[in-house]
PDB file of C-alpha atoms and ligand atoms in Angstrom:
ATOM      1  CA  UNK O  10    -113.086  77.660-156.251  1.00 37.00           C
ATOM      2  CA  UNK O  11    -113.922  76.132-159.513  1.00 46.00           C
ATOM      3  CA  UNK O  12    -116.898  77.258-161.642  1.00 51.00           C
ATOM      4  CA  UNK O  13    -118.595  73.759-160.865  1.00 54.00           C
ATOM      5  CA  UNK O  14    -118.266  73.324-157.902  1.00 65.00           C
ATOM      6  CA  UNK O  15    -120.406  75.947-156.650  1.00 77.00           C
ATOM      7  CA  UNK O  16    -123.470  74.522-155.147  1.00 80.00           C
ATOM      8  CA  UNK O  17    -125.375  77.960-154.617  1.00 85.00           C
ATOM      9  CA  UNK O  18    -126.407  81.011-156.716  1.00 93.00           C
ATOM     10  CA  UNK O  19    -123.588  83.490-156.861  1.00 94.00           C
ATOM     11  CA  UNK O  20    -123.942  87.397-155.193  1.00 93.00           C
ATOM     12  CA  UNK O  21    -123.134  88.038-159.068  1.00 95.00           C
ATOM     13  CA  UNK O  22    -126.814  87.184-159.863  1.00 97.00           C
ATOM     14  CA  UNK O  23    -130.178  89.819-158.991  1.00 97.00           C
ATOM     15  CA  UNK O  24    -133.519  88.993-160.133  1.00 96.00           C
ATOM     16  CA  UNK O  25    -136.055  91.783-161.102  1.00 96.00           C
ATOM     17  CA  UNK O  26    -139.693  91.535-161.702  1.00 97.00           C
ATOM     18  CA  UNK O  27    -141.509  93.463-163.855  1.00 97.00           C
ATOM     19  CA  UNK O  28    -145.165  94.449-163.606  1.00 95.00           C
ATOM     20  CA  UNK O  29    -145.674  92.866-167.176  1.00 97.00           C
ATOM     21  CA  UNK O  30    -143.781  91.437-170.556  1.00 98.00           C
ATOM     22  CA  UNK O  31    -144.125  94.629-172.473  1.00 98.00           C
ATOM     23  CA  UNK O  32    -142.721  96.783-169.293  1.00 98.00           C
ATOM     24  CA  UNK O  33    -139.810  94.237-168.870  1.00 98.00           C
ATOM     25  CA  UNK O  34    -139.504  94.250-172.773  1.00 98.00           C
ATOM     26  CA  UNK O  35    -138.867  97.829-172.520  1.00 98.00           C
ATOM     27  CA  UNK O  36    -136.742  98.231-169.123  1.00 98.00           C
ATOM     28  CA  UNK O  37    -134.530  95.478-170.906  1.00 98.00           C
ATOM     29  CA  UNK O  38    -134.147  96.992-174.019  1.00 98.00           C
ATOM     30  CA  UNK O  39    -133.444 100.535-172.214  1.00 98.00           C
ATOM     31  CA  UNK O  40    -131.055  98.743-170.626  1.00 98.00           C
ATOM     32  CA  UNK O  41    -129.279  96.700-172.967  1.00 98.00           C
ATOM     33  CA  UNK O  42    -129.186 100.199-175.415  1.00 98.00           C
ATOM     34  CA  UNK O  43    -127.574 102.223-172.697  1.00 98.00           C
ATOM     35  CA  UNK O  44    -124.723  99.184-172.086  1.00 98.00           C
ATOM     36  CA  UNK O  45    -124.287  99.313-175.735  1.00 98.00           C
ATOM     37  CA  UNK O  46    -123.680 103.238-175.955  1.00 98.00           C
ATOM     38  CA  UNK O  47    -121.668 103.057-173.224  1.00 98.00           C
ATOM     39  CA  UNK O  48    -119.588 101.031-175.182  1.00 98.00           C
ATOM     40  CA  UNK O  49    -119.453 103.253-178.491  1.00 98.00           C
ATOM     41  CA  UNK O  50    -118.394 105.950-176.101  1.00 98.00           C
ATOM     42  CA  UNK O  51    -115.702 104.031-174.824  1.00 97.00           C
ATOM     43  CA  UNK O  52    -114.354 101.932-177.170  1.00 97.00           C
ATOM     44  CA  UNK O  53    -115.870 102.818-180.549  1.00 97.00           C
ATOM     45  CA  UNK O  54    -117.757  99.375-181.212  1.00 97.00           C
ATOM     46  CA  UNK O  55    -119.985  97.025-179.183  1.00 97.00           C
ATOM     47  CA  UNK O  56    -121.255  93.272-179.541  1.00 98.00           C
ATOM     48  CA  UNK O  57    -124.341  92.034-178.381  1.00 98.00           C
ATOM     49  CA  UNK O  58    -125.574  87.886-177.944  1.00 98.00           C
ATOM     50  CA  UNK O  59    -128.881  87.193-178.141  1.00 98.00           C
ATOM     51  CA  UNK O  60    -131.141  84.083-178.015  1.00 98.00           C
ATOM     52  CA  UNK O  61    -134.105  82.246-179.839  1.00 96.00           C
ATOM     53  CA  UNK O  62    -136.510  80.754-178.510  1.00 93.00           C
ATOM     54  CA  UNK O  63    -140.474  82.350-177.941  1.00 93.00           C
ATOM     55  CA  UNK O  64    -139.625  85.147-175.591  1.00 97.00           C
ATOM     56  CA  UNK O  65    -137.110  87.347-177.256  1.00 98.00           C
ATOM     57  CA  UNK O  66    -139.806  89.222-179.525  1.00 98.00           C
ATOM     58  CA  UNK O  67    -140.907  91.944-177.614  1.00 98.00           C
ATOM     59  CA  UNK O  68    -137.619  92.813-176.934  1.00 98.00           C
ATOM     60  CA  UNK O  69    -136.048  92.565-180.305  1.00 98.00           C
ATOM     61  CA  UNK O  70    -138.949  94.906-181.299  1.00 98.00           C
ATOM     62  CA  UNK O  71    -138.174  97.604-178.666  1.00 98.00           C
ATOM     63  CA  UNK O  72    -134.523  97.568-178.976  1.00 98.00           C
ATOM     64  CA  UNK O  73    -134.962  98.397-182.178  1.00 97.00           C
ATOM     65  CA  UNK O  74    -136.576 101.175-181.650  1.00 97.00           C
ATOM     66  CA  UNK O  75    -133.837 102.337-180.109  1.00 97.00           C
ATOM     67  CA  UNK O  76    -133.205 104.546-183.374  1.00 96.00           C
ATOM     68  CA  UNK O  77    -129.847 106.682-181.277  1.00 95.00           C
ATOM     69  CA  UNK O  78    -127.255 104.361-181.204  1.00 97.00           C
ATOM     70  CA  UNK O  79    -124.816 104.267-184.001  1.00 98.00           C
ATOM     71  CA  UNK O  80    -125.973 100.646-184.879  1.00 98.00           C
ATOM     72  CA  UNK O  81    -123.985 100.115-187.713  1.00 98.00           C
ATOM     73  CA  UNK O  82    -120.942  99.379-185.027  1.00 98.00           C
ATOM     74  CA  UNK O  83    -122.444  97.360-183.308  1.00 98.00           C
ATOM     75  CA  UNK O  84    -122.261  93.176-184.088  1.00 98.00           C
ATOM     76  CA  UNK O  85    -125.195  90.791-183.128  1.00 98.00           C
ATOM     77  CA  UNK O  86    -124.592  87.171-182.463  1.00 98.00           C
ATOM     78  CA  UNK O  87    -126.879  84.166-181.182  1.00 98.00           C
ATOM     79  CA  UNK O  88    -126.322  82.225-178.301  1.00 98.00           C
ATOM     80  CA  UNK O  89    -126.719  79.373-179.909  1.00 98.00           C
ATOM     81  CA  UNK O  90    -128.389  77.849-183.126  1.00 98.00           C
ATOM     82  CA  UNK O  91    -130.576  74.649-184.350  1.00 98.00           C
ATOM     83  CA  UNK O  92    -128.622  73.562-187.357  1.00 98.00           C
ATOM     84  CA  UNK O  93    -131.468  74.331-189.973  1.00 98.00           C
ATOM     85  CA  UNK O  94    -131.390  76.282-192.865  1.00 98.00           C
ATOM     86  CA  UNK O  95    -131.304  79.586-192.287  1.00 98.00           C
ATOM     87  CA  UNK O  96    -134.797  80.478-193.509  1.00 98.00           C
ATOM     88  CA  UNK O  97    -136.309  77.155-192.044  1.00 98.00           C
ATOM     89  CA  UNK O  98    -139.150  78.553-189.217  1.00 97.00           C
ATOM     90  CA  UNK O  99    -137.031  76.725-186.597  1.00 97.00           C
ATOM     91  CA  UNK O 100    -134.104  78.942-187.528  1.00 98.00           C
ATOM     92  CA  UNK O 101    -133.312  81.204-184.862  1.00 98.00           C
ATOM     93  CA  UNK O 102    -130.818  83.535-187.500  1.00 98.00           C
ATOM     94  CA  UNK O 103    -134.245  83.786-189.260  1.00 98.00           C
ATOM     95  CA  UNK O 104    -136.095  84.792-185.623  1.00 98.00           C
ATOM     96  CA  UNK O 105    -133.325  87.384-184.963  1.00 98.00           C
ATOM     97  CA  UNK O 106    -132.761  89.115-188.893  1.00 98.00           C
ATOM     98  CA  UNK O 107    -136.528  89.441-189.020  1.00 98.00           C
ATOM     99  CA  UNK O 108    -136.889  90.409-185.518  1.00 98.00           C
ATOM    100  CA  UNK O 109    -134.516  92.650-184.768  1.00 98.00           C
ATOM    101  CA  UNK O 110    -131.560  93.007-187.265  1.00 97.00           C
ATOM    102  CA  UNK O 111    -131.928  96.471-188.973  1.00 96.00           C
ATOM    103  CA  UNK O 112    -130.464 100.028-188.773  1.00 95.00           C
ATOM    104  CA  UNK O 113    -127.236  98.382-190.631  1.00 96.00           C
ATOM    105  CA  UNK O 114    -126.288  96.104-187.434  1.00 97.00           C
ATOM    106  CA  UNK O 115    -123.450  93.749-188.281  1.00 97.00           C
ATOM    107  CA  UNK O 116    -125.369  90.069-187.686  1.00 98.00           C
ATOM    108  CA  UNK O 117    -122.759  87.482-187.603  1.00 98.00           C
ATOM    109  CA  UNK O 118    -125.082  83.698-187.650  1.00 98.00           C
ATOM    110  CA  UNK O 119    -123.503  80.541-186.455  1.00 98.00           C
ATOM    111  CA  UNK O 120    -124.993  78.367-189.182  1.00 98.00           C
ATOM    112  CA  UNK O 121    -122.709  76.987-191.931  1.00 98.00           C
ATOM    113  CA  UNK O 122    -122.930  74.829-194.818  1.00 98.00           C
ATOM    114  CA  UNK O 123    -121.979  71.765-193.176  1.00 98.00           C
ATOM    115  CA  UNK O 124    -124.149  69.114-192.844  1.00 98.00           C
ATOM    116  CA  UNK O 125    -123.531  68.145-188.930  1.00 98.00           C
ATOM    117  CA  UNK O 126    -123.072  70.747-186.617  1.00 98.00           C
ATOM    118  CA  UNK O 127    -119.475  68.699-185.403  1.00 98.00           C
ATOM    119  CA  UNK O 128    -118.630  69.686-188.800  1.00 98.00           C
ATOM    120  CA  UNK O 129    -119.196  73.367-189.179  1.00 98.00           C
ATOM    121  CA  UNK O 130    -117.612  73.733-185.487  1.00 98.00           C
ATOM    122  CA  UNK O 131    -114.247  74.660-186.726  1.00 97.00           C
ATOM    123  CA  UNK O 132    -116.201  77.106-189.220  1.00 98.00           C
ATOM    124  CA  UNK O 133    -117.985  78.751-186.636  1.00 98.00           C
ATOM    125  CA  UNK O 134    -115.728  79.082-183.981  1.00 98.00           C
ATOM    126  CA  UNK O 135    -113.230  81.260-186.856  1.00 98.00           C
ATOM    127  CA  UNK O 136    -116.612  82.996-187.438  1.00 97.00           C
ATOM    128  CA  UNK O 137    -117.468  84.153-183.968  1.00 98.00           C
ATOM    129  CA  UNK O 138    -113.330  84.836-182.943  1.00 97.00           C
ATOM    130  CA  UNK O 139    -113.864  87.894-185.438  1.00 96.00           C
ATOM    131  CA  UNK O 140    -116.355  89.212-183.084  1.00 96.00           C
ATOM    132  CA  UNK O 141    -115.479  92.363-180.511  1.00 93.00           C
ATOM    133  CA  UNK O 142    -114.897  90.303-177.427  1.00 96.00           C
ATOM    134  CA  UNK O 143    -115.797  90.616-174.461  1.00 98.00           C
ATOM    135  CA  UNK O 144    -119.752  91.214-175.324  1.00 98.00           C
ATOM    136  CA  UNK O 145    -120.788  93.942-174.168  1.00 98.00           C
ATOM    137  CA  UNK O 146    -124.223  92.035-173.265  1.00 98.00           C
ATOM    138  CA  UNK O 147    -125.212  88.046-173.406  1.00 99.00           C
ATOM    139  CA  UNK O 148    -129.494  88.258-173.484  1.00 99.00           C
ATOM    140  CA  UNK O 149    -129.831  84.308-172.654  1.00 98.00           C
ATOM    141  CA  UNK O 150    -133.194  82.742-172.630  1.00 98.00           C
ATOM    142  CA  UNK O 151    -134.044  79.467-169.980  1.00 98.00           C
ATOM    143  CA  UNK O 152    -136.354  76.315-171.219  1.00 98.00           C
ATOM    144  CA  UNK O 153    -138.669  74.575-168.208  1.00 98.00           C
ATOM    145  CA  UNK O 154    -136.136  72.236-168.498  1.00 98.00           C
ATOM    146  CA  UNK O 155    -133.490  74.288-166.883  1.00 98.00           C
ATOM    147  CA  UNK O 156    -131.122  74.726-170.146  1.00 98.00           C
ATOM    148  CA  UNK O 157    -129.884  77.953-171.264  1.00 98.00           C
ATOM    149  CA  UNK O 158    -127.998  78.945-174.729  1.00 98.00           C
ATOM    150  CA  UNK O 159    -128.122  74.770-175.859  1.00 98.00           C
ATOM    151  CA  UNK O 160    -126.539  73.188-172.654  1.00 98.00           C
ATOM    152  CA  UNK O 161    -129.140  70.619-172.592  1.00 98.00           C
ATOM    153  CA  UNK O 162    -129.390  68.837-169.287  1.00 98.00           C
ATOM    154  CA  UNK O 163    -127.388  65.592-169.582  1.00 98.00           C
ATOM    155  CA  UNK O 164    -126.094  66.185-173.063  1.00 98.00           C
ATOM    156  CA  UNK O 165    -124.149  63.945-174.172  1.00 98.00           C
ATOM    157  CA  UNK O 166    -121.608  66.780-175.387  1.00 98.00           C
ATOM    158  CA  UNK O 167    -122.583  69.173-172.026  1.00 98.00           C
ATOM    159  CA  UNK O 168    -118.996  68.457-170.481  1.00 97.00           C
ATOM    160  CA  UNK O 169    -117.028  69.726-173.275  1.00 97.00           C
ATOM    161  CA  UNK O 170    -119.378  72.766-174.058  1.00 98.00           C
ATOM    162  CA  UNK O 171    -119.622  73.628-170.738  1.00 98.00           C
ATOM    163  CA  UNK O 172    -115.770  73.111-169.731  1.00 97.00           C
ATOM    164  CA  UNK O 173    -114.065  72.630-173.109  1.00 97.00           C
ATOM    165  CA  UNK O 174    -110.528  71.486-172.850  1.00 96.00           C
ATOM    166  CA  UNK O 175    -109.898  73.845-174.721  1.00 93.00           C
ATOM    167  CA  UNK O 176    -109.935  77.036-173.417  1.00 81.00           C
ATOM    168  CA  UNK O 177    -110.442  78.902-176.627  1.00 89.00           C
ATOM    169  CA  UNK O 178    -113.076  76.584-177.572  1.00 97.00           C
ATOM    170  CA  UNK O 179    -115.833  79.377-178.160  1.00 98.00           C
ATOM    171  CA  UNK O 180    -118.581  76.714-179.606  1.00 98.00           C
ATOM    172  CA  UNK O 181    -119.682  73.662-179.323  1.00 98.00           C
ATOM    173  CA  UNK O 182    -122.111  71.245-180.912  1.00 98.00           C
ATOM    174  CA  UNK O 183    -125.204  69.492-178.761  1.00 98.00           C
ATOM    175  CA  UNK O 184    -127.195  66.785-179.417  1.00 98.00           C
ATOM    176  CA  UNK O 185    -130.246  67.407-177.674  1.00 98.00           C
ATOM    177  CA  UNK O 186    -132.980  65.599-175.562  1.00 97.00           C
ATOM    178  CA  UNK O 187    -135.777  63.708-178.341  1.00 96.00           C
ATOM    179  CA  UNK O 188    -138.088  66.798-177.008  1.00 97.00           C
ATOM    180  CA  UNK O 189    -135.481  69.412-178.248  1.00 96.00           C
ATOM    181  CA  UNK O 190    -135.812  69.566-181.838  1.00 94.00           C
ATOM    182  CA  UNK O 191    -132.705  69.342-184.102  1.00 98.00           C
ATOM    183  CA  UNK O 192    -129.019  69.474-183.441  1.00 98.00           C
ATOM    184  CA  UNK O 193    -127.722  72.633-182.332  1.00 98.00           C
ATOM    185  CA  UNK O 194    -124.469  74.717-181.984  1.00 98.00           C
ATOM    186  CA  UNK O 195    -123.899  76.502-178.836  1.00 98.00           C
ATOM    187  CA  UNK O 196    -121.330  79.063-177.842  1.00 98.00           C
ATOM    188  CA  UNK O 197    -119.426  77.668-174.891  1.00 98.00           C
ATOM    189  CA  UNK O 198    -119.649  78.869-171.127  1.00 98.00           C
ATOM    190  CA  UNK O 199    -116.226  80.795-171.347  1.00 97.00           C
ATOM    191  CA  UNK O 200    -117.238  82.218-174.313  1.00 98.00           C
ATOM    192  CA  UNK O 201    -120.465  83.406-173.137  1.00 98.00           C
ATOM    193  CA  UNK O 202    -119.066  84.704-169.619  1.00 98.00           C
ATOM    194  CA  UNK O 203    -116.192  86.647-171.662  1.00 98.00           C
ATOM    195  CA  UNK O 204    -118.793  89.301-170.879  1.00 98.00           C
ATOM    196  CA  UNK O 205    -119.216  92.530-169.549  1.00 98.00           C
ATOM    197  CA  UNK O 206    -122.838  91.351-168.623  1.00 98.00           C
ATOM    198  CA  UNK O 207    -124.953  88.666-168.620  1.00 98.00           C
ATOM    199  CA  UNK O 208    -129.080  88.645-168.810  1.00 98.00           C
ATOM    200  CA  UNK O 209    -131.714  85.739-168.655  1.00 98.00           C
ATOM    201  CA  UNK O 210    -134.802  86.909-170.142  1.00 98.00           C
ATOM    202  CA  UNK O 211    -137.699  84.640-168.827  1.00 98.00           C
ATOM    203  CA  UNK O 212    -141.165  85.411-168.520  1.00 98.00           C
ATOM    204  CA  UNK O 213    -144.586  82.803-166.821  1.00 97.00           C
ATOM    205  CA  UNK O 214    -145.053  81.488-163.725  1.00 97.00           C
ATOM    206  CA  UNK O 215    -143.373  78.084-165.068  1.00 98.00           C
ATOM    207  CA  UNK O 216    -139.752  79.746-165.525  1.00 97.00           C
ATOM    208  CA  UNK O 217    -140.394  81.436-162.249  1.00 97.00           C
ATOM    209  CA  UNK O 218    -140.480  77.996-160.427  1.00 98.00           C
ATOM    210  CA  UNK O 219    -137.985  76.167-162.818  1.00 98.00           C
ATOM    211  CA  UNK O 220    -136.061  79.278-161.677  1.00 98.00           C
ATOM    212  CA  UNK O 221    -136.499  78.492-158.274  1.00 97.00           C
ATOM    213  CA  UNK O 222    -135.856  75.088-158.738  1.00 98.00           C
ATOM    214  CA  UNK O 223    -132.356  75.768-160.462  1.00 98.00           C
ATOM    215  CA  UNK O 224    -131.213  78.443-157.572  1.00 97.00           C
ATOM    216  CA  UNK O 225    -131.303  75.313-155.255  1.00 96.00           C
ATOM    217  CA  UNK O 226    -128.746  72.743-154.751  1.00 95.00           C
ATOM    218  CA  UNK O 227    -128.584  70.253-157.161  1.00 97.00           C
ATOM    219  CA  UNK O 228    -126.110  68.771-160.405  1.00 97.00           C
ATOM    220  CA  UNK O 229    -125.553  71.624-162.724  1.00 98.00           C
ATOM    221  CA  UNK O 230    -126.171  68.371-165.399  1.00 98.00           C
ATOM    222  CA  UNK O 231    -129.682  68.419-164.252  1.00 98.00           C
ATOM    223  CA  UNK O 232    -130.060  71.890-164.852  1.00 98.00           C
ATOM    224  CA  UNK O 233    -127.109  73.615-166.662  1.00 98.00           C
ATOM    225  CA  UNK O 234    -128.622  77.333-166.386  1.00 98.00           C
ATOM    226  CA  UNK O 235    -126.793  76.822-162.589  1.00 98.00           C
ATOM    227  CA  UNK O 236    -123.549  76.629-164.755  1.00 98.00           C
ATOM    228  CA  UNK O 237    -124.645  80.465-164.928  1.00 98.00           C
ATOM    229  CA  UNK O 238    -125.950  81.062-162.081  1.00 98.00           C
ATOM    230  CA  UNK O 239    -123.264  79.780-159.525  1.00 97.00           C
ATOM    231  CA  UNK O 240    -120.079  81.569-161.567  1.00 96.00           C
ATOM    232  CA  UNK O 241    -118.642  84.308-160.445  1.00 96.00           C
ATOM    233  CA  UNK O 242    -116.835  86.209-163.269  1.00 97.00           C
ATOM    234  CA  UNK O 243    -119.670  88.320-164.957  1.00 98.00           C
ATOM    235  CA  UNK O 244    -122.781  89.792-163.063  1.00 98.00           C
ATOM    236  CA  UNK O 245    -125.858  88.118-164.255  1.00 98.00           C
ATOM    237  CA  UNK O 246    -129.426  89.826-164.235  1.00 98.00           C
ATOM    238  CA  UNK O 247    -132.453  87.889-163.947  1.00 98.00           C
ATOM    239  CA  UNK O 248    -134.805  89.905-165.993  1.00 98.00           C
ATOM    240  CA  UNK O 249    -138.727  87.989-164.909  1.00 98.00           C
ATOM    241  CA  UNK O 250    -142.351  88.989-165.405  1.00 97.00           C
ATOM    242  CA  UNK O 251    -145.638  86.742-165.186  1.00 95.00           C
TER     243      UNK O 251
HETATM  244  C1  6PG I  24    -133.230  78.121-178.479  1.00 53.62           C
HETATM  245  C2  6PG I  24    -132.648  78.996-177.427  1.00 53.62           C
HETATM  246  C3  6PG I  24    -132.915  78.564-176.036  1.00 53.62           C
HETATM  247  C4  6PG I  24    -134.032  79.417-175.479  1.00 53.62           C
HETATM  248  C5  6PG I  24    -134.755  78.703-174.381  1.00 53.62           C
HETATM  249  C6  6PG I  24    -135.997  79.445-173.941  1.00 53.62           C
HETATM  250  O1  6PG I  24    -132.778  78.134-179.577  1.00 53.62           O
HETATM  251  O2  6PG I  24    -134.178  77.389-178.167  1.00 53.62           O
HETATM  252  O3  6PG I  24    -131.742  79.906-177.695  1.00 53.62           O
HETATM  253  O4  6PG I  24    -131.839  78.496-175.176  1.00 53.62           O
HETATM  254  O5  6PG I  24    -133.530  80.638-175.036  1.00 53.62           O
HETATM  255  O6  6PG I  24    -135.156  77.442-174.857  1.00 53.62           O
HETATM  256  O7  6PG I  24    -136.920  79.387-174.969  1.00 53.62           O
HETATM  257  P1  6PG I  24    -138.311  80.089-174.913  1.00 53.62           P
HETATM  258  O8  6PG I  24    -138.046  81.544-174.959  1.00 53.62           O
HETATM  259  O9  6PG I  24    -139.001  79.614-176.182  1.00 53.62           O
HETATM  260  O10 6PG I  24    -138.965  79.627-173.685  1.00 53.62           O
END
């Protein structure tokens, strides 16, 4: 079966629920630490995606604190990126190297100098090829409007990011919905499932339903997190509190 042609969530996905942010904050940063030790063990380095967005914080903050794991092998990308200046507030490299980046981790940003996103793809792509593949662990975020990394429902680049010809495509740039501010760069769906695990971090009663709402039937246009959610390559864990 094809990736999109799925219609239902996958037995790759689980949801937990946590009593509260800070506990889920915690359990997730236990377990993204132990998934990353696991792979200094084994193979001497590990990579790590993360996201932007408002809910990452407490987690950044407690993986952190992590203070034994040799972090200085390990790489950090994003997920995707609004194409702002690096230290613009909207910047999610800014979010993550103020949030979490320390302990000499190796932060690789998908921002370049050029001045469209379309342009800097080529850049980027090189950029993020460098990186220990598979991640060891993708920690995506989900908007209410069903998105995840920037597969914006309907976008008018959504196809190629999500599918991309070419198979070694690893980014992609979106124009987003007039709510979504600024254009973005995305890593693609194979390059995010070229995993060892996958996590959506979402916390409020509104993701739980938009959650809901995307395990149902439906286009995975509407609400590309299903893109995710119906694959079955990497196991996904839904990581929820109110
Ligand atoms: C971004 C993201 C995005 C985010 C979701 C959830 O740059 O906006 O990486 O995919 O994870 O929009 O955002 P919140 O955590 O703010 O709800």
């Amino acid at each position: 079966m094809k990736i999109s042609e799925a219609t239902t969530v996958s037995d790759m996905v689980h949801f937990r629920s946590f009593a509260d942010k800070q506990t889920l904050a915690e359990y997730l940063a236990r377990d993204v630490a132990e998934q990353l030790k696991r792979a200094l063990e084994e193979r001497n380095a590990a990579s790590l995606v993360v996201s932007g967005g408002s809910t990452p914080k407490p987690f950044f903050a407690a993986l952190r604190s992590h203070t034994d794991i040799a972090w200085e092998k390990v790489s950090v990308t994003l997920a995707d990126e609004r194409w702002v200046d690096t230290d613009d507030e909207d910047s999610n490299e800014k979010l993550v190297r103020e949030n979490l980046i320390a302990h000499g981790m190796r932060f690789t940003g998908l921002k370049n100098a050029a001045f469209l996103p379309q342009e800097g793809r080529m850049e980027t792509n090189a950029v993020i090829a460098a990186l220990p593949r598979p991640f060891d662990v993708v920690v995506l975020g989900m908007g209410d409007d069903g998105h995840t990394a920037s597969f914006f429902p309907y976008a008018p680049e959504l196809q190629t990011a999500l599918y991309p010809e070419d198979k070694k495509a690893l980014c992609a740039a979106i124009t987003p919905p007039d709510y979504a501010p600024h254009l973005r760069m995305t890593l693609t769906l194979p390059a995010l499932l070229d995993a060892r695990r996958i996590i959506i971090h979402m916390t409020g009663a509104k993701k739980q339903e938009v959650y809901a709402k995307a395990a149902a039937d439906g286009a995975i246009e509407a609400m590309p997190v299903r893109a995710i959610l119906r694959q079955e390559q990497t196991p996904v864990d839904i990581y929820w509190a109110a």
